[in-house]
Structure formats: structure tokens, C-alpha cells
Amino acid sequence: MSSTLVVHHLRVSQSETIVWLCEELGVAYDLKCYDREQTLLAPDVYKALSPLKTAPVIEDVDTYQPNPEHIKLAESQACVEWISRKYGQGRLINKPWDAHWKEWLFWWHFTHGSLQPALQMKLLTAALPKDHPGAKVADSRIEHYLQLIDERLGKSQYLVGDDFTAADLIMVFPLTTMRAFIPMDLSAYSNILRYLKEIGERPAYQRTFEKAETKLKPMLNANPPSLFSM
Amino acid sequence: MSSTLVVHHLRVSQSETIVWLCEELGVAYDLKCYDREQTLLAPDVYKALSPLKTAPVIEDVDTYQPNPEHIKLAESQACVEWISRKYGQGRLINKPWDAHWKEWLFWWHFTHGSLQPALQMKLLTAALPKDHPGAKVADSRIEHYLQLIDERLGKSQYLVGDDFTAADLIMVFPLTTMRAFIPMDLSAYSNILRYLKEIGERPAYQRTFEKAETKLKPMLNANPPSLFSM
């Protein structure tokens, strides 16, 4: 079976989000998996897939054009929007007239606008003394953001009311698998832990790991095993 | 004159993007400006505006709800989408059936998904030795991203074809005013410099600085003055 849509999954990376999206939407796709090098970096064959050199990358045929064109696309949120709008009737993406639209806008953009930059700063602070001002900035931002997420999840089942949306899809990677690189203790955040437990019960999330991450267990607990140190 | 929409602008910050958006769209708004503390941080009165404690913040009345509600919203891209859809008929935001939609998706999400996290890492690396692996990672990412932007702007006037879009709005701050904190030499990127020159000629961009940044000159040259060191 061959589909037009190809998802290139770099193992232990953000591209798990795209596999998961396809499973949630029930979209047909071809999955190509790549292991990291011993250096933990993506192999050259993965880097060659897109100018960005990072995961995710999808391939597809752009039938929006008068002359359909074979394309490659990177950036998680861009891939999510492409697949949802082209194959999923825009499902999981809120519209201006939907309830909770302002919450949708905030949480859909918060993960990459605020949370992930702080986590990426944290990666660097491993090289700094614990009391270095830069290390403190990253730690206090992350703590603040986790509190916000936890408060929100104390008020509704998902980030945007009680319906699972693409804002959840984008949020779960930094709270889970990204901890393979950046240890993060979630014990103080009971609502986040409740949320991750329920995410782990979603059949589409389970199928994502069965198909794309056979050696990796979903990191849904307060303290998952630390796989890598950077 | 009083509008429902209020833009809270922290001077020398990302909220210039939201002022600029309102000027581009010709939307009526009330502008409230705040100076940074001597520490360069936002004053407490600004931090109190939103749980995120960062710029931008907008206030508005959410008329999408059956019972209109006074709201505050943070995150740049969220504010851009809110204002464009509510007051600008969705102008500057591409739709799936528009030409260049795949480019739109990529560039709209690239700034916060890739470029700004690398710049925020760069802020921290000021504390590390020049040859530290972390410092090298941030530098090589930024150089790579600037090359991508420059290549793109060698092919079209704006990031998404020859029409100015919200992807440009979001891109300009990290290439310009963010350099008040993070020095970045753009001499090697002639297409970016051509682009910034044209951005500087846009009446809406000029009005943004006249209204919101009377003491700051737009940082459109290869090497703007370095205002702050963090």
C-alpha cells in the first residue's frame, strides 16, 4: 500500500507528533523511520530531506496548485496544518467561530512561542554552574510555564476546553519524549500528570509508539528514565 | 477616541509587531506604552497584564461568545491571528486555497519554531567561552537560518511570494529590534538587507515607530547600534 503522504520519522524526536496526528485523523500515510547516530544527531540522510535539517519532514503532492507538485515540508505546526486541512477537513484545528477560540490561539502558539525556547535554553544551561543567572532564567521560565499548563489542565480536560485539539498534539512532545534529552520532574504538577495519563490511553497515541518507536516507552510519568545527556 | 482593542506595548520588545499589524490593517486601537526598568525587564505593571508576563498583550471584547467577555491575550502569533480575523477579514493570513500556501505554512511557523529559539539560546551563550559546544550550536543554527531566509528573499520580494503577509510581520522583529539585545551582523545577507530596507519604507512600519518607539530608530542596517548587553 502506498500513499501520497509520507511521514519521515526521526526516532526520539518531534516527528512523533506527525505520526500521532495521522493516527488521530485516520489518514493514510507511508511511514519512514530513521535512527539517530551515536552522536544523537540525525543521520545525514535525514538532514538531506529538508533545508531545515530537523524533524519532522513530510512529503506530499501539492494539489492546491494548478500543476500538482511534489513537495517536502518541515516545521511541526506547518506539517500539522497541512495534513489536517488537506486530509482531515481541518479537524483538530479550531476556527474563529468555535467556542474557546481565544484559548485555542494561545495554546496552539504557546508551545513553540514560549515553552520550547525555554527548554532549548535549558539544554545549554547544563554547561553552566547551577547558580549562573542564565541557568536561573531558564529554570524559572520552565517552572512558570509548567504552572500555567497545570492550572489550565485543572480547569478543563484538554488545553482548549474538553475537546482534544492540535494544541494538545503540539504540547505533548516537550512534556514527554523531549525529556529523553532534558530531564524534567513533573511530580509537582498533578493536573499535567492526569493529562499525560489520559493521553497515554488514546489508541492513536499507542499506535504511534507501536509503529514508530518500538524501543521507546511513552514518557508519561513524573520522572521517566533519562536516556541521553547532552 | 476609544476602541475596544487595546495594544499594550512594552518598548523595545516584540509587541511592536502588534502595533505594526494594526497600522498595516488600518484597525482602530488604543495604544498603551510602557518603558523597561533599568534592569531591562518589563515593569511589574506590564507583567501583571497576562499570566505569561511577556510582551505582547492585547485586550479586547470577545464577541465570538454568546455573552461577550472582556479578554486579554498574549503570544505574538495568537494576537496577530485574533486581530487579523476579527478586524481585518483575515487579511495577511494565507488560506489553504491561496497560491504559496505551503510557503506560508513554513514561514509563518519558522520564526517561532526555529529562528527565535536559536536567538534565545544565543542570549545565554554570551556567558560561555566562544569555543564552547553550546555556543557553537547556537551560532551555527543562526547562520544556517539566516542563509535560508536570505535564499528565500533572493527568489521573491517577501517570504511568501510577492505579497506582504503576517509571516513577514513576525519575522521582522528578530531580524531588527531583537538585535538591541543580541548583536547580529547581517552584512553577508544582501537579500535580507534589501528586504529590511523595503520594510523600512512601508508607511505602516514608519507610523509604528512614530507612535510607539519615539526614541528608537528602526534597526534595518547590517550592524545597528548595540543598545543593551544582557
Short mmCIF file of C-alpha atoms in Angstrom, two decimals:
data_model
loop_
_atom_site.label_atom_id
_atom_site.label_comp_id
_atom_site.label_asym_id
_atom_site.label_seq_id
_atom_site.Cartn_x
_atom_site.Cartn_y
_atom_site.Cartn_z
CA MET A 1 0.00 0.00 0.00
CA SER A 2 1.39 3.34 -0.93
CA SER A 3 0.08 6.80 -0.07
CA THR A 4 0.90 10.20 -1.45
CA LEU A 5 1.65 11.41 2.07
CA VAL A 6 4.99 10.28 3.51
CA VAL A 7 5.97 10.97 7.12
CA HIS A 8 9.72 10.85 7.77
CA HIS A 9 10.16 10.00 11.45
CA LEU A 10 13.47 10.57 13.16
CA ARG A 11 13.28 8.33 16.21
CA VAL A 12 13.08 10.07 19.61
CA SER A 13 12.13 13.38 18.03
CA GLN A 14 9.31 15.82 17.45
CA SER A 15 8.21 13.98 14.31
CA GLU A 16 6.35 11.54 16.61
CA THR A 17 3.76 14.36 16.69
CA ILE A 18 3.10 14.00 12.97
CA VAL A 19 2.76 10.21 13.13
CA TRP A 20 0.35 10.68 16.03
CA LEU A 21 -1.68 13.27 14.07
CA CYS A 22 -2.11 10.86 11.17
CA GLU A 23 -3.27 8.16 13.59
CA GLU A 24 -5.74 10.55 15.28
CA LEU A 25 -7.19 11.61 11.92
CA GLY A 26 -7.17 8.11 10.42
CA VAL A 27 -5.20 9.44 7.45
CA ALA A 28 -3.36 7.02 5.15
CA TYR A 29 0.40 7.64 5.12
CA ASP A 30 3.67 5.91 4.44
CA LEU A 31 5.97 5.89 7.45
CA LYS A 32 9.73 6.01 7.05
CA CYS A 33 11.74 5.70 10.25
CA TYR A 34 15.35 6.77 10.86
CA ASP A 35 17.58 6.08 13.88
CA ARG A 36 19.79 8.74 15.39
CA GLU A 37 23.56 8.49 15.03
CA GLN A 38 25.69 7.56 18.06
CA THR A 39 26.28 11.31 18.44
CA LEU A 40 22.48 11.57 18.94
CA LEU A 41 22.28 13.76 15.84
CA ALA A 42 20.06 12.97 12.89
CA PRO A 43 21.78 10.86 10.20
CA ASP A 44 22.88 12.69 7.05
CA VAL A 45 20.15 11.00 5.04
CA TYR A 46 17.55 12.64 7.30
CA LYS A 47 19.24 16.05 7.28
CA ALA A 48 19.22 15.94 3.48
CA LEU A 49 15.41 15.74 3.43
CA SER A 50 14.80 19.43 4.12
CA PRO A 51 16.76 22.68 4.23
CA LEU A 52 15.94 22.92 7.94
CA LYS A 53 17.77 19.59 8.59
CA THR A 54 15.46 18.85 11.53
CA ALA A 55 12.46 16.62 12.26
CA PRO A 56 9.68 16.49 11.20
CA VAL A 57 9.65 16.34 7.43
CA ILE A 58 6.69 15.26 5.33
CA GLU A 59 6.41 14.69 1.61
CA ASP A 60 3.22 15.09 -0.35
CA VAL A 61 1.72 16.18 -3.65
CA ASP A 62 0.54 19.79 -3.56
CA THR A 63 -2.80 19.59 -5.35
CA TYR A 64 -3.64 23.17 -4.37
CA GLN A 65 -1.55 24.24 -7.39
CA PRO A 66 -2.87 24.17 -10.97
CA ASN A 67 0.07 21.87 -11.77
CA PRO A 68 0.37 19.49 -8.83
CA GLU A 69 3.85 19.49 -7.43
CA HIS A 70 5.79 17.04 -5.24
CA ILE A 71 6.69 18.89 -2.05
CA LYS A 72 8.58 18.50 1.18
CA LEU A 73 7.54 20.44 4.25
CA ALA A 74 9.21 20.99 7.65
CA GLU A 75 8.21 22.70 10.96
CA SER A 76 5.84 20.75 13.22
CA GLN A 77 2.94 23.19 13.21
CA ALA A 78 3.19 23.68 9.45
CA CYS A 79 3.00 19.89 8.92
CA VAL A 80 0.05 19.62 11.33
CA GLU A 81 -1.90 22.33 9.49
CA TRP A 82 -1.07 20.86 6.08
CA ILE A 83 -2.23 17.35 6.97
CA SER A 84 -5.29 18.41 8.96
CA ARG A 85 -6.56 20.78 6.27
CA LYS A 86 -5.77 18.59 3.28
CA TYR A 87 -6.76 15.18 4.66
CA GLY A 88 -8.79 15.84 7.81
CA GLN A 89 -11.30 18.57 6.84
CA GLY A 90 -9.44 20.85 9.25
CA ARG A 91 -10.24 18.60 12.23
CA LEU A 92 -8.35 19.32 15.50
CA ILE A 93 -7.76 22.92 14.39
CA ASN A 94 -10.19 25.45 15.85
CA LYS A 95 -11.91 28.13 13.79
CA PRO A 96 -12.77 31.71 14.78
CA TRP A 97 -16.41 30.86 15.37
CA ASP A 98 -15.63 27.84 17.59
CA ALA A 99 -16.08 28.07 21.35
CA HIS A 100 -12.78 28.67 23.14
CA TRP A 101 -11.15 30.27 20.11
CA LYS A 102 -9.04 32.63 22.22
CA GLU A 103 -7.79 29.65 24.28
CA TRP A 104 -7.03 27.81 21.05
CA LEU A 105 -4.95 30.68 19.71
CA PHE A 106 -2.99 31.00 22.93
CA TRP A 107 -2.21 27.33 23.47
CA TRP A 108 -1.64 26.50 19.80
CA HIS A 109 1.09 29.16 19.70
CA PHE A 110 2.37 28.89 23.28
CA THR A 111 4.35 25.64 22.93
CA HIS A 112 6.70 26.93 20.25
CA GLY A 113 6.42 30.60 21.20
CA SER A 114 7.34 30.16 24.88
CA LEU A 115 7.75 26.63 26.27
CA GLN A 116 10.15 25.06 23.77
CA PRO A 117 12.53 28.04 23.57
CA ALA A 118 12.87 27.84 27.37
CA LEU A 119 13.55 24.10 27.17
CA GLN A 120 16.14 24.64 24.46
CA MET A 121 17.81 27.24 26.69
CA LYS A 122 17.79 24.62 29.43
CA LEU A 123 19.77 22.26 27.17
CA LEU A 124 22.56 24.83 27.13
CA THR A 125 22.49 25.57 30.84
CA ALA A 126 23.72 22.06 31.57
CA ALA A 127 27.09 23.61 30.71
CA LEU A 128 26.70 26.46 33.22
CA PRO A 129 27.11 26.48 37.02
CA LYS A 130 23.78 25.88 38.78
CA ASP A 131 23.65 29.41 40.18
CA HIS A 132 24.50 31.10 36.88
CA PRO A 133 21.95 33.82 36.01
CA GLY A 134 21.28 32.20 32.61
CA ALA A 135 20.58 28.82 34.21
CA LYS A 136 18.23 30.50 36.67
CA VAL A 137 16.34 32.28 33.87
CA ALA A 138 15.70 29.02 32.02
CA ASP A 139 14.67 27.18 35.19
CA SER A 140 12.30 29.89 36.38
CA ARG A 141 10.68 30.21 32.96
CA ILE A 142 10.12 26.48 32.70
CA GLU A 143 8.67 26.32 36.21
CA HIS A 144 6.37 29.25 35.44
CA TYR A 145 5.17 27.71 32.17
CA LEU A 146 4.54 24.33 33.79
CA GLN A 147 2.44 26.06 36.45
CA LEU A 148 0.38 27.77 33.75
CA ILE A 149 -0.19 24.48 31.93
CA ASP A 150 -1.07 22.75 35.19
CA GLU A 151 -3.56 25.47 36.16
CA ARG A 152 -5.18 25.27 32.75
CA LEU A 153 -5.49 21.48 32.96
CA GLY A 154 -7.10 21.90 36.37
CA LYS A 155 -9.99 23.69 34.63
CA SER A 156 -10.59 21.56 31.56
CA GLN A 157 -9.75 18.08 30.31
CA TYR A 158 -7.60 19.35 27.46
CA LEU A 159 -5.80 22.64 26.82
CA VAL A 160 -8.67 24.07 24.78
CA GLY A 161 -11.78 23.07 26.70
CA ASP A 162 -12.84 19.45 26.83
CA ASP A 163 -12.07 18.53 23.23
CA PHE A 164 -8.71 17.16 22.17
CA THR A 165 -7.13 19.55 19.62
CA ALA A 166 -3.87 20.06 17.75
CA ALA A 167 -2.77 22.33 20.62
CA ASP A 168 -2.55 19.13 22.72
CA LEU A 169 -0.73 17.30 19.93
CA ILE A 170 1.95 20.00 19.86
CA MET A 171 2.20 20.25 23.66
CA VAL A 172 2.75 16.56 24.44
CA PHE A 173 6.23 16.11 22.89
CA PRO A 174 8.00 18.71 25.10
CA LEU A 175 6.26 17.27 28.18
CA THR A 176 7.23 13.67 27.34
CA THR A 177 9.81 12.47 24.80
CA MET A 178 11.83 15.70 24.90
CA ARG A 179 12.68 14.63 28.46
CA ALA A 180 14.94 11.98 26.92
CA PHE A 181 17.33 14.93 26.46
CA ILE A 182 16.20 17.38 29.15
CA PRO A 183 15.28 15.77 32.49
CA MET A 184 12.20 17.48 33.92
CA ASP A 185 10.40 16.46 37.09
CA LEU A 186 6.63 16.79 36.82
CA SER A 187 5.74 15.48 40.32
CA ALA A 188 4.52 18.90 41.45
CA TYR A 189 2.02 19.14 38.59
CA SER A 190 -0.85 16.76 39.30
CA ASN A 191 -3.07 18.05 36.51
CA ILE A 192 -0.33 17.59 33.94
CA LEU A 193 0.20 14.02 35.18
CA ARG A 194 -3.54 13.31 34.94
CA TYR A 195 -3.49 14.71 31.40
CA LEU A 196 -0.47 12.65 30.32
CA LYS A 197 -2.07 9.51 31.72
CA GLU A 198 -5.17 10.13 29.61
CA ILE A 199 -3.06 10.95 26.55
CA GLY A 200 -1.34 7.59 27.02
CA GLU A 201 -4.72 5.85 26.91
CA ARG A 202 -5.58 7.26 23.49
CA PRO A 203 -5.44 4.42 20.94
CA ALA A 204 -3.87 6.72 18.33
CA TYR A 205 -1.03 7.61 20.73
CA GLN A 206 -0.46 3.94 21.48
CA ARG A 207 -0.39 3.06 17.78
CA THR A 208 2.19 5.84 17.25
CA PHE A 209 4.62 4.10 19.58
CA GLU A 210 3.81 0.62 18.22
CA LYS A 211 4.55 1.74 14.67
CA ALA A 212 7.25 4.37 15.06
CA GLU A 213 9.01 3.87 18.40
CA THR A 214 9.13 0.15 19.13
CA LYS A 215 12.06 0.53 21.53
CA LEU A 216 10.80 3.60 23.38
CA LYS A 217 8.15 3.65 26.10
CA PRO A 218 5.93 6.76 26.24
CA MET A 219 7.41 9.05 28.93
CA LEU A 220 4.17 9.81 30.74
CA ASN A 221 5.31 9.62 34.35
CA ALA A 222 6.63 12.31 36.67
CA ASN A 223 10.20 11.12 36.16
CA PRO A 224 10.91 9.00 33.09
CA PRO A 225 14.25 7.24 32.63
CA SER A 226 16.92 9.68 31.45
CA LEU A 227 18.02 8.28 28.09
CA PHE A 228 20.58 10.77 26.90
CA SER A 229 22.66 13.52 28.36
CA MET A 230 23.68 16.31 26.03
CA MET B 1 -11.34 58.30 20.82
CA SER B 2 -11.56 54.94 22.45
CA SER B 3 -11.51 51.50 20.82
CA THR B 4 -12.41 48.11 22.15
CA LEU B 5 -8.98 46.84 21.11
CA VAL B 6 -6.09 47.87 23.35
CA VAL B 7 -2.47 47.10 22.45
CA HIS B 8 -0.09 47.12 25.41
CA HIS B 9 3.35 47.91 24.03
CA LEU B 10 6.46 47.23 26.09
CA ARG B 11 9.09 49.43 24.47
CA VAL B 12 11.91 47.63 22.63
CA SER B 13 10.01 44.37 22.51
CA GLN B 14 8.06 42.01 20.30
CA SER B 15 4.84 43.94 20.89
CA GLU B 16 6.00 46.38 18.17
CA THR B 17 4.75 43.64 15.83
CA ILE B 18 1.19 44.08 17.05
CA VAL B 19 1.25 47.88 16.73
CA TRP B 20 2.61 47.41 13.21
CA LEU B 21 -0.14 44.91 12.36
CA CYS B 22 -2.85 47.37 13.42
CA GLU B 23 -1.22 50.05 11.26
CA GLU B 24 -0.99 47.71 8.26
CA LEU B 25 -4.64 46.73 8.59
CA GLY B 26 -5.87 50.24 9.39
CA VAL B 27 -7.55 48.91 12.53
CA ALA B 28 -8.61 51.33 15.30
CA TYR B 29 -6.84 50.59 18.59
CA ASP B 30 -5.80 52.26 21.80
CA LEU B 31 -2.07 52.18 22.36
CA LYS B 32 -0.59 51.96 25.85
CA CYS B 33 3.20 52.17 26.05
CA TYR B 34 5.45 51.01 28.90
CA ASP B 35 9.18 51.59 29.40
CA ARG B 36 11.51 48.85 30.56
CA GLU B 37 13.02 49.00 34.05
CA GLN B 38 16.71 49.84 34.45
CA THR B 39 17.24 46.08 34.73
CA LEU B 40 15.85 45.89 31.15
CA LEU B 41 12.99 43.77 32.45
CA ALA B 42 9.35 44.65 31.94
CA PRO B 43 7.88 46.75 34.79
CA ASP B 44 5.61 44.94 37.24
CA VAL B 45 2.56 46.74 35.84
CA TYR B 46 3.25 45.13 32.45
CA LYS B 47 3.97 41.69 33.88
CA ALA B 48 0.64 41.85 35.71
CA LEU B 49 -1.26 42.13 32.41
CA SER B 50 -1.03 38.46 31.49
CA PRO B 51 -0.06 35.16 33.10
CA LEU B 52 2.79 34.89 30.59
CA LYS B 53 4.32 38.16 31.93
CA THR B 54 5.80 38.91 28.47
CA ALA B 55 5.04 41.22 25.54
CA PRO B 56 2.77 41.43 23.63
CA VAL B 57 -0.55 41.64 25.45
CA ILE B 58 -3.79 42.81 23.88
CA GLU B 59 -7.18 43.46 25.45
CA ASP B 60 -10.44 43.15 23.59
CA VAL B 61 -14.08 42.13 23.86
CA ASP B 62 -14.63 38.55 22.74
CA THR B 63 -17.81 38.85 20.66
CA TYR B 64 -17.45 35.28 19.41
CA GLN B 65 -19.09 34.21 22.67
CA PRO B 66 -22.86 34.34 23.28
CA ASN B 67 -22.09 36.58 26.26
CA PRO B 68 -19.33 38.95 25.13
CA GLU B 69 -16.42 38.84 27.51
CA HIS B 70 -13.52 41.21 28.17
CA ILE B 71 -10.34 39.30 27.39
CA LYS B 72 -6.58 39.60 27.49
CA LEU B 73 -4.45 37.65 25.06
CA ALA B 74 -0.68 37.01 24.88
CA GLU B 75 1.70 35.28 22.38
CA SER B 76 2.56 37.24 19.23
CA GLN B 77 1.10 34.88 16.66
CA ALA B 78 -2.09 34.45 18.70
CA CYS B 79 -2.55 38.24 18.84
CA VAL B 80 -1.87 38.55 15.11
CA GLU B 81 -4.48 35.93 14.25
CA TRP B 82 -7.01 37.42 16.64
CA ILE B 83 -6.73 40.94 15.24
CA SER B 84 -6.48 39.93 11.59
CA ARG B 85 -9.50 37.63 11.74
CA LYS B 86 -11.69 39.83 13.92
CA TYR B 87 -10.89 43.25 12.43
CA GLY B 88 -9.13 42.61 9.11
CA GLN B 89 -11.24 39.95 7.34
CA GLY B 90 -8.30 37.59 7.76
CA ARG B 91 -6.01 39.81 5.68
CA LEU B 92 -2.27 38.99 5.75
CA ILE B 93 -3.04 35.39 6.74
CA ASN B 94 -3.00 32.91 3.86
CA LYS B 95 -5.69 30.31 3.30
CA PRO B 96 -5.32 26.75 2.03
CA TRP B 97 -6.56 27.68 -1.43
CA ASP B 98 -4.16 30.63 -1.79
CA ALA B 99 -1.10 30.37 -4.01
CA HIS B 100 2.06 29.66 -1.99
CA TRP B 101 0.16 28.08 0.89
CA LYS B 102 2.96 25.63 1.67
CA GLU B 103 5.44 28.54 1.81
CA TRP B 104 3.03 30.42 4.06
CA LEU B 105 2.79 27.50 6.49
CA PHE B 106 6.54 27.07 6.64
CA TRP B 107 7.49 30.74 7.13
CA TRP B 108 4.58 31.59 9.41
CA HIS B 109 5.73 28.86 11.82
CA PHE B 110 9.50 29.05 11.20
CA THR B 111 10.22 32.26 13.14
CA HIS B 112 8.98 30.95 16.48
CA GLY B 113 9.59 27.27 15.72
CA SER B 114 13.26 27.63 14.76
CA LEU B 115 14.77 31.13 14.50
CA GLN B 116 13.77 32.68 17.83
CA PRO B 117 14.68 29.65 19.97
CA ALA B 118 18.18 29.77 18.43
CA LEU B 119 18.42 33.50 19.17
CA GLN B 120 17.30 32.92 22.75
CA MET B 121 19.99 30.25 23.08
CA LYS B 122 22.45 32.83 21.77
CA LEU B 123 21.48 35.15 24.65
CA LEU B 124 22.71 32.52 27.08
CA THR B 125 25.90 31.70 25.22
CA ALA B 126 27.23 35.19 25.98
CA ALA B 127 28.10 33.58 29.32
CA LEU B 128 30.02 30.70 27.73
CA PRO B 129 33.53 30.60 26.22
CA LYS B 130 33.45 31.26 22.45
CA ASP B 131 34.53 27.70 21.61
CA HIS B 132 32.02 26.05 23.95
CA PRO B 133 29.95 23.41 22.08
CA GLY B 134 26.70 25.11 23.18
CA ALA B 135 27.84 28.47 21.84
CA LYS B 136 28.82 26.82 18.57
CA VAL B 137 25.42 25.14 18.24
CA ALA B 138 23.57 28.45 18.63
CA ASP B 139 25.90 30.27 16.22
CA SER B 140 25.75 27.60 13.53
CA ARG B 141 21.96 27.37 13.76
CA ILE B 142 21.54 31.13 13.45
CA GLU B 143 23.92 31.26 10.48
CA HIS B 144 22.06 28.41 8.80
CA TYR B 145 18.66 30.03 9.35
CA LEU B 146 19.85 33.41 8.07
CA GLN B 147 21.13 31.69 4.93
CA LEU B 148 17.71 30.07 4.41
CA ILE B 149 15.93 33.40 4.83
CA ASP B 150 18.40 35.11 2.51
CA GLU B 151 17.98 32.43 -0.17
CA ARG B 152 14.23 32.72 0.06
CA LEU B 153 14.34 36.51 -0.26
CA GLY B 154 16.53 36.10 -3.33
CA LYS B 155 13.58 34.40 -5.02
CA SER B 156 10.64 36.59 -4.02
CA GLN B 157 10.04 40.05 -2.64
CA TYR B 158 8.55 38.76 0.60
CA LEU B 159 8.79 35.45 2.44
CA VAL B 160 5.58 34.12 0.88
CA GLY B 161 5.79 35.17 -2.75
CA ASP B 162 5.48 38.82 -3.69
CA ASP B 163 2.74 39.76 -1.25
CA PHE B 164 3.45 41.07 2.22
CA THR B 165 1.93 38.68 4.80
CA ALA B 166 1.85 38.12 8.55
CA ALA B 167 4.85 35.79 8.08
CA ASP B 168 6.87 38.94 7.32
CA LEU B 169 5.35 40.77 10.29
CA ILE B 170 6.52 38.00 12.62
CA MET B 171 9.96 37.69 11.00
CA VAL B 172 11.00 41.35 11.16
CA PHE B 173 11.33 41.74 14.96
CA PRO B 174 14.06 39.05 15.40
CA LEU B 175 15.96 40.49 12.42
CA THR B 176 15.78 44.08 13.73
CA THR B 177 14.83 45.26 17.23
CA MET B 178 15.81 41.96 18.88
CA ARG B 179 19.36 42.97 17.93
CA ALA B 180 19.17 45.57 20.70
CA PHE B 181 19.86 42.57 22.96
CA ILE B 182 21.61 40.12 20.64
CA PRO B 183 24.13 41.68 18.24
CA MET B 184 23.84 40.04 14.83
CA ASP B 185 25.77 41.06 11.73
CA LEU B 186 23.70 40.84 8.55
CA SER B 187 26.36 42.12 6.10
CA ALA B 188 26.68 38.72 4.43
CA TYR B 189 22.96 38.59 3.63
CA SER B 190 22.27 41.04 0.81
CA ASN B 191 18.72 39.84 0.19
CA ILE B 192 17.79 40.27 3.86
CA LEU B 193 19.23 43.80 3.77
CA ARG B 194 17.23 44.61 0.62
CA TYR B 195 14.11 43.26 2.36
CA LEU B 196 14.67 45.26 5.56
CA LYS B 197 15.21 48.42 3.52
CA GLU B 198 11.84 47.90 1.82
CA ILE B 199 10.18 47.08 5.13
CA GLY B 200 11.50 50.40 6.47
CA GLU B 201 9.81 52.21 3.60
CA ARG B 202 6.36 50.87 4.48
CA PRO B 203 4.25 53.75 5.88
CA ALA B 204 2.69 51.44 8.48
CA TYR B 205 6.13 50.44 9.79
CA GLN B 206 7.16 54.09 9.99
CA ARG B 207 3.97 55.01 11.85
CA THR B 208 4.69 52.18 14.32
CA PHE B 209 7.95 53.82 15.34
CA GLU B 210 6.45 57.33 15.34
CA LYS B 211 3.67 56.27 17.68
CA ALA B 212 5.25 53.56 19.82
CA GLU B 213 9.05 53.96 19.75
CA THR B 214 9.83 57.68 19.57
CA LYS B 215 13.35 57.17 20.96
CA LEU B 216 14.29 54.10 18.92
CA LYS B 217 15.37 54.09 15.27
CA PRO B 218 14.36 51.05 13.23
CA MET B 219 17.35 48.65 13.17
CA LEU B 220 17.34 47.95 9.46
CA ASN B 221 21.08 48.08 8.70
CA ALA B 222 23.68 45.32 8.69
CA ASN B 223 25.00 46.42 12.09
CA PRO B 224 22.70 48.55 14.22
CA PRO B 225 23.94 50.22 17.41
CA SER B 226 24.11 47.72 20.27
CA LEU B 227 21.78 49.17 22.89
CA PHE B 228 21.91 46.63 25.67
CA SER B 229 24.10 43.78 26.75
CA MET B 230 22.48 41.01 28.72
#
